[in-house]
Amino acid sequence: DAGVTQSPTHLIKTRGQQVTLRCSPKSGHDTVSWYQQALGQGPQFIFQYYEEEERQRGNFPDRFSGHQFPNYSSELNVNALLLGDSALYLCASSLGQGMTYEQYFGPGTRLTVT
Amino acid sequence: GESVGLHLPTLSVQEGDNSIINCAYSNSASDYFIWYKQESGKGPQFIIDIRSNMDKRQGQRVTVLLNKTVKHLSLQIAATQPGDSAVYFCAEIYRDDKIIFGKGTRLHILP
């Protein structure tokens, strides 16, 4: 049973560029959430996708957008990258919408913005 | 402010001893709490959860205690093992289903 997978593992981008990160949920899960984790900090919730729609959103600007596909996989897009966007981006999947369902996290994508 | 915090950034414990990791929360409307373990290079892993209508919950070698009077949450790990070395996060969920993570406590196991 495959767990949550994310790609790429590492990524280096320049300020102003755009980036797309990908996530495949754990088999059988239908909900994907994205988090940003700065070095030495706890994860911060970005948004959650269920049934191909954004259901919840944290305090992140519109530069952060996402998509969920019919197979439940998801993408996180960040436009006009800033240095402060450098972080570990975590994807978590669950069976069911909302935060009270157990979330399974992937290993993350390390994004460095120079 | 409405945030989840931790008392100690680093905790060193002798192997075999019990570990206690603390967390303070400020939102009295939070009704669900989760402890996560994050090992180096990995995403957070669910350990145990507790709802606000409970004050104690036990799992395998772990116990979570919730004191709503002083808004305090703790994770107790019995007979700490080298594999318990990680950063531990508490997270609180508000009634409108928002989740907030604390900054984390690093647990260091002494041989």
mmCIF file of C-alpha atoms in Angstrom:
data_model
loop_
_atom_site.group_PDB
_atom_site.id
_atom_site.type_symbol
_atom_site.label_atom_id
_atom_site.label_comp_id
_atom_site.label_asym_id
_atom_site.label_seq_id
_atom_site.Cartn_x
_atom_site.Cartn_y
_atom_site.Cartn_z
ATOM 1 C CA ASP A 1 0.000 0.000 0.000
ATOM 2 C CA ALA A 2 1.735 3.132 -1.226
ATOM 3 C CA GLY A 3 1.933 6.046 1.134
ATOM 4 C CA VAL A 4 1.824 9.705 0.212
ATOM 5 C CA THR A 5 4.370 10.602 -2.444
ATOM 6 C CA GLN A 6 5.589 14.044 -3.462
ATOM 7 C CA SER A 7 7.688 15.314 -6.332
ATOM 8 C CA PRO A 8 10.182 16.709 -6.786
ATOM 9 C CA THR A 9 12.217 16.109 -3.634
ATOM 10 C CA HIS A 10 14.192 19.321 -3.975
ATOM 11 C CA LEU A 11 13.780 22.387 -6.135
ATOM 12 C CA ILE A 12 15.707 25.608 -6.610
ATOM 13 C CA LYS A 13 13.967 28.605 -8.174
ATOM 14 C CA THR A 14 14.696 32.294 -8.690
ATOM 15 C CA ARG A 15 12.621 35.142 -7.303
ATOM 16 C CA GLY A 16 9.681 35.972 -9.543
ATOM 17 C CA GLN A 17 9.467 32.511 -11.054
ATOM 18 C CA GLN A 18 6.592 30.091 -10.747
ATOM 19 C CA VAL A 19 6.681 26.576 -9.317
ATOM 20 C CA THR A 20 4.432 23.507 -9.369
ATOM 21 C CA LEU A 21 4.659 20.796 -6.734
ATOM 22 C CA ARG A 22 2.915 17.444 -7.006
ATOM 23 C CA CYS A 23 1.344 15.034 -4.558
ATOM 24 C CA SER A 24 -0.149 11.569 -4.839
ATOM 25 C CA PRO A 25 -2.307 10.625 -1.864
ATOM 26 C CA LYS A 26 -2.244 7.373 0.043
ATOM 27 C CA SER A 27 -4.234 4.673 -1.695
ATOM 28 C CA GLY A 28 -7.934 5.028 -0.886
ATOM 29 C CA HIS A 29 -7.700 8.627 0.323
ATOM 30 C CA ASP A 30 -9.792 11.338 -1.324
ATOM 31 C CA THR A 31 -8.662 14.521 0.431
ATOM 32 C CA VAL A 32 -5.369 16.375 0.084
ATOM 33 C CA SER A 33 -4.048 19.188 2.248
ATOM 34 C CA TRP A 34 -0.950 21.293 1.683
ATOM 35 C CA TYR A 35 1.296 22.814 4.335
ATOM 36 C CA GLN A 36 4.322 25.100 4.360
ATOM 37 C CA GLN A 37 6.994 24.369 6.951
ATOM 38 C CA ALA A 38 9.718 26.952 7.432
ATOM 39 C CA LEU A 39 12.977 25.789 8.987
ATOM 40 C CA GLY A 40 12.584 25.243 12.721
ATOM 41 C CA GLN A 41 8.834 25.892 12.644
ATOM 42 C CA GLY A 42 5.669 23.861 12.679
ATOM 43 C CA PRO A 43 3.696 23.312 9.471
ATOM 44 C CA GLN A 44 1.316 26.066 8.401
ATOM 45 C CA PHE A 45 -1.896 25.061 6.659
ATOM 46 C CA ILE A 46 -2.226 26.390 3.100
ATOM 47 C CA PHE A 47 -5.379 24.739 1.784
ATOM 48 C CA GLN A 48 -7.349 21.515 1.506
ATOM 49 C CA TYR A 49 -8.858 19.897 -1.588
ATOM 50 C CA TYR A 50 -11.801 17.522 -1.637
ATOM 51 C CA GLU A 51 -13.842 16.476 -4.661
ATOM 52 C CA GLU A 52 -11.576 18.610 -6.867
ATOM 53 C CA GLU A 53 -12.470 21.824 -5.043
ATOM 54 C CA GLU A 54 -10.659 23.970 -2.509
ATOM 55 C CA ARG A 55 -12.637 23.474 0.688
ATOM 56 C CA GLN A 56 -10.551 25.368 3.220
ATOM 57 C CA ARG A 57 -7.782 27.887 3.057
ATOM 58 C CA GLY A 58 -5.270 29.232 5.536
ATOM 59 C CA ASN A 59 -3.698 32.699 5.618
ATOM 60 C CA PHE A 60 -1.827 32.500 2.352
ATOM 61 C CA PRO A 61 -1.996 34.983 -0.541
ATOM 62 C CA ASP A 62 -3.576 34.232 -3.902
ATOM 63 C CA ARG A 63 -0.099 33.530 -5.292
ATOM 64 C CA PHE A 64 -0.654 30.096 -3.779
ATOM 65 C CA SER A 65 -3.132 28.043 -5.751
ATOM 66 C CA GLY A 66 -3.874 24.401 -6.221
ATOM 67 C CA HIS A 67 -5.695 21.751 -8.101
ATOM 68 C CA GLN A 68 -7.013 18.287 -7.439
ATOM 69 C CA PHE A 69 -7.434 15.777 -10.221
ATOM 70 C CA PRO A 70 -10.106 13.065 -10.615
ATOM 71 C CA ASN A 71 -7.608 10.470 -9.363
ATOM 72 C CA TYR A 72 -7.288 12.572 -6.140
ATOM 73 C CA SER A 73 -3.703 13.629 -6.837
ATOM 74 C CA SER A 74 -2.988 17.296 -6.348
ATOM 75 C CA GLU A 75 -0.729 20.151 -7.382
ATOM 76 C CA LEU A 76 0.384 23.228 -5.510
ATOM 77 C CA ASN A 77 1.310 26.243 -7.622
ATOM 78 C CA VAL A 78 3.145 29.277 -6.341
ATOM 79 C CA ASN A 79 3.503 32.342 -8.574
ATOM 80 C CA ALA A 80 5.872 35.296 -8.310
ATOM 81 C CA LEU A 81 8.159 33.499 -5.875
ATOM 82 C CA LEU A 82 9.615 35.441 -2.971
ATOM 83 C CA LEU A 83 12.672 34.582 -0.900
ATOM 84 C CA GLY A 84 10.314 33.976 2.018
ATOM 85 C CA ASP A 85 8.648 31.153 0.114
ATOM 86 C CA SER A 86 11.714 28.998 0.753
ATOM 87 C CA ALA A 87 10.434 26.137 2.896
ATOM 88 C CA LEU A 88 9.493 22.476 3.034
ATOM 89 C CA TYR A 89 6.116 21.956 1.388
ATOM 90 C CA LEU A 90 4.188 19.053 2.831
ATOM 91 C CA CYS A 91 1.247 17.245 1.370
ATOM 92 C CA ALA A 92 -1.092 15.239 3.585
ATOM 93 C CA SER A 93 -3.922 12.952 2.554
ATOM 94 C CA SER A 94 -6.933 11.713 4.463
ATOM 95 C CA LEU A 95 -10.146 9.846 3.927
ATOM 96 C CA GLY A 96 -12.754 12.525 4.360
ATOM 97 C CA GLN A 97 -13.000 16.291 4.282
ATOM 98 C CA GLY A 98 -12.005 18.323 7.303
ATOM 99 C CA MET A 99 -9.218 18.321 9.850
ATOM 100 C CA THR A 100 -10.483 15.685 12.226
ATOM 101 C CA TYR A 101 -9.710 12.811 9.878
ATOM 102 C CA GLU A 102 -6.249 11.320 10.383
ATOM 103 C CA GLN A 103 -3.808 12.899 7.982
ATOM 104 C CA TYR A 104 -0.893 11.023 6.454
ATOM 105 C CA PHE A 105 2.000 13.226 5.426
ATOM 106 C CA GLY A 106 4.421 12.824 2.565
ATOM 107 C CA PRO A 107 8.161 13.501 2.930
ATOM 108 C CA GLY A 108 7.805 16.973 1.467
ATOM 109 C CA THR A 109 9.393 19.042 -1.288
ATOM 110 C CA ARG A 110 12.233 21.331 -0.239
ATOM 111 C CA LEU A 111 11.901 24.605 -2.176
ATOM 112 C CA THR A 112 14.752 27.077 -2.179
ATOM 113 C CA VAL A 113 14.182 30.516 -3.706
ATOM 114 C CA THR A 114 17.311 32.487 -4.569
ATOM 115 C CA GLY B 1 -2.821 35.555 20.288
ATOM 116 C CA GLU B 2 -4.455 32.474 18.888
ATOM 117 C CA SER B 3 -1.448 30.212 18.652
ATOM 118 C CA VAL B 4 -0.122 26.933 19.890
ATOM 119 C CA GLY B 5 3.176 27.123 21.712
ATOM 120 C CA LEU B 6 5.596 24.805 23.447
ATOM 121 C CA HIS B 7 7.440 25.393 26.708
ATOM 122 C CA LEU B 8 10.804 23.874 25.712
ATOM 123 C CA PRO B 9 12.449 23.797 22.300
ATOM 124 C CA THR B 10 14.737 20.871 23.217
ATOM 125 C CA LEU B 11 14.296 18.044 25.701
ATOM 126 C CA SER B 12 17.073 15.570 26.570
ATOM 127 C CA VAL B 13 16.025 12.311 28.206
ATOM 128 C CA GLN B 14 17.957 9.231 29.293
ATOM 129 C CA GLU B 15 17.098 6.097 27.352
ATOM 130 C CA GLY B 16 14.573 4.078 29.329
ATOM 131 C CA ASP B 17 13.223 7.074 31.230
ATOM 132 C CA ASN B 18 9.818 8.631 30.624
ATOM 133 C CA SER B 19 9.556 11.778 28.488
ATOM 134 C CA ILE B 20 7.047 14.548 28.984
ATOM 135 C CA ILE B 21 6.532 17.100 26.232
ATOM 136 C CA ASN B 22 4.343 20.097 27.001
ATOM 137 C CA CYS B 23 2.200 22.390 24.917
ATOM 138 C CA ALA B 24 0.196 25.491 25.794
ATOM 139 C CA TYR B 25 -2.731 26.614 23.705
ATOM 140 C CA SER B 26 -4.609 29.882 23.890
ATOM 141 C CA ASN B 27 -7.893 29.237 22.089
ATOM 142 C CA SER B 28 -10.553 27.953 24.458
ATOM 143 C CA ALA B 29 -12.754 27.167 21.441
ATOM 144 C CA SER B 30 -10.383 24.445 20.235
ATOM 145 C CA ASP B 31 -12.026 21.071 20.543
ATOM 146 C CA TYR B 32 -9.538 18.626 19.079
ATOM 147 C CA PHE B 33 -5.820 18.190 19.656
ATOM 148 C CA ILE B 34 -3.233 16.035 17.930
ATOM 149 C CA TRP B 35 0.385 15.122 18.623
ATOM 150 C CA TYR B 36 2.684 14.501 15.671
ATOM 151 C CA LYS B 37 6.218 13.122 15.487
ATOM 152 C CA GLN B 38 8.557 14.313 12.737
ATOM 153 C CA GLU B 39 11.811 12.499 12.115
ATOM 154 C CA SER B 40 14.588 14.042 10.095
ATOM 155 C CA GLY B 41 13.788 14.081 6.381
ATOM 156 C CA LYS B 42 10.245 12.872 6.864
ATOM 157 C CA GLY B 43 6.791 14.383 7.139
ATOM 158 C CA PRO B 44 4.924 14.507 10.452
ATOM 159 C CA GLN B 45 3.439 11.243 11.672
ATOM 160 C CA PHE B 46 0.254 11.040 13.737
ATOM 161 C CA ILE B 47 0.876 9.768 17.273
ATOM 162 C CA ILE B 48 -2.289 10.295 19.273
ATOM 163 C CA ASP B 49 -5.261 12.635 19.476
ATOM 164 C CA ILE B 50 -7.701 13.799 22.101
ATOM 165 C CA ARG B 51 -11.001 15.619 22.049
ATOM 166 C CA SER B 52 -11.893 18.426 24.410
ATOM 167 C CA ASN B 53 -14.481 16.301 26.222
ATOM 168 C CA MET B 54 -11.678 14.046 27.478
ATOM 169 C CA ASP B 55 -8.774 14.736 29.842
ATOM 170 C CA LYS B 56 -6.656 11.661 29.170
ATOM 171 C CA ARG B 57 -6.074 9.206 26.376
ATOM 172 C CA GLN B 58 -3.610 6.352 26.181
ATOM 173 C CA GLY B 59 -1.947 4.650 23.270
ATOM 174 C CA GLN B 60 0.955 2.295 22.919
ATOM 175 C CA ARG B 61 3.655 3.761 25.228
ATOM 176 C CA VAL B 62 2.114 7.216 24.857
ATOM 177 C CA THR B 63 -0.398 9.152 26.922
ATOM 178 C CA VAL B 64 -1.878 12.546 26.163
ATOM 179 C CA LEU B 65 -3.230 14.696 28.956
ATOM 180 C CA LEU B 66 -5.475 17.693 28.432
ATOM 181 C CA ASN B 67 -6.043 20.337 31.089
ATOM 182 C CA LYS B 68 -8.643 22.739 29.761
ATOM 183 C CA THR B 69 -8.571 24.869 32.908
ATOM 184 C CA VAL B 70 -5.022 26.039 32.211
ATOM 185 C CA LYS B 71 -5.123 25.308 28.457
ATOM 186 C CA HIS B 72 -2.305 22.798 28.635
ATOM 187 C CA LEU B 73 -1.595 19.658 26.671
ATOM 188 C CA SER B 74 1.136 17.128 27.341
ATOM 189 C CA LEU B 75 2.524 14.027 25.673
ATOM 190 C CA GLN B 76 4.058 11.362 27.868
ATOM 191 C CA ILE B 77 6.271 8.705 26.310
ATOM 192 C CA ALA B 78 7.032 5.718 28.500
ATOM 193 C CA ALA B 79 10.427 3.992 28.476
ATOM 194 C CA THR B 80 11.921 6.312 25.877
ATOM 195 C CA GLN B 81 13.847 4.552 23.122
ATOM 196 C CA PRO B 82 16.430 5.816 20.595
ATOM 197 C CA GLY B 83 13.739 5.613 17.909
ATOM 198 C CA ASP B 84 11.763 8.259 19.767
ATOM 199 C CA SER B 85 14.317 10.900 18.787
ATOM 200 C CA ALA B 86 12.397 13.407 16.685
ATOM 201 C CA VAL B 87 10.640 16.756 16.778
ATOM 202 C CA TYR B 88 7.204 16.590 18.361
ATOM 203 C CA PHE B 89 4.417 18.983 17.418
ATOM 204 C CA CYS B 90 1.091 19.585 19.010
ATOM 205 C CA ALA B 91 -1.725 20.853 16.842
ATOM 206 C CA GLU B 92 -5.075 22.294 17.774
ATOM 207 C CA ILE B 93 -8.220 22.367 15.710
ATOM 208 C CA TYR B 94 -10.774 25.100 16.172
ATOM 209 C CA ARG B 95 -14.491 24.551 15.917
ATOM 210 C CA ASP B 96 -14.451 26.042 12.421
ATOM 211 C CA ASP B 97 -12.033 23.283 11.452
ATOM 212 C CA LYS B 98 -8.884 25.394 11.308
ATOM 213 C CA ILE B 99 -5.655 23.664 12.296
ATOM 214 C CA ILE B 100 -2.682 25.336 13.922
ATOM 215 C CA PHE B 101 0.606 23.611 14.709
ATOM 216 C CA GLY B 102 2.992 24.565 17.478
ATOM 217 C CA LYS B 103 6.666 25.252 16.800
ATOM 218 C CA GLY B 104 7.831 21.855 18.010
ATOM 219 C CA THR B 105 10.029 20.299 20.696
ATOM 220 C CA ARG B 106 13.108 18.309 19.776
ATOM 221 C CA LEU B 107 13.449 15.143 21.866
ATOM 222 C CA HIS B 108 17.051 13.997 22.273
ATOM 223 C CA ILE B 109 17.720 10.552 23.743
ATOM 224 C CA LEU B 110 20.833 10.151 25.856
ATOM 225 C CA PRO B 111 22.501 6.685 25.813
#
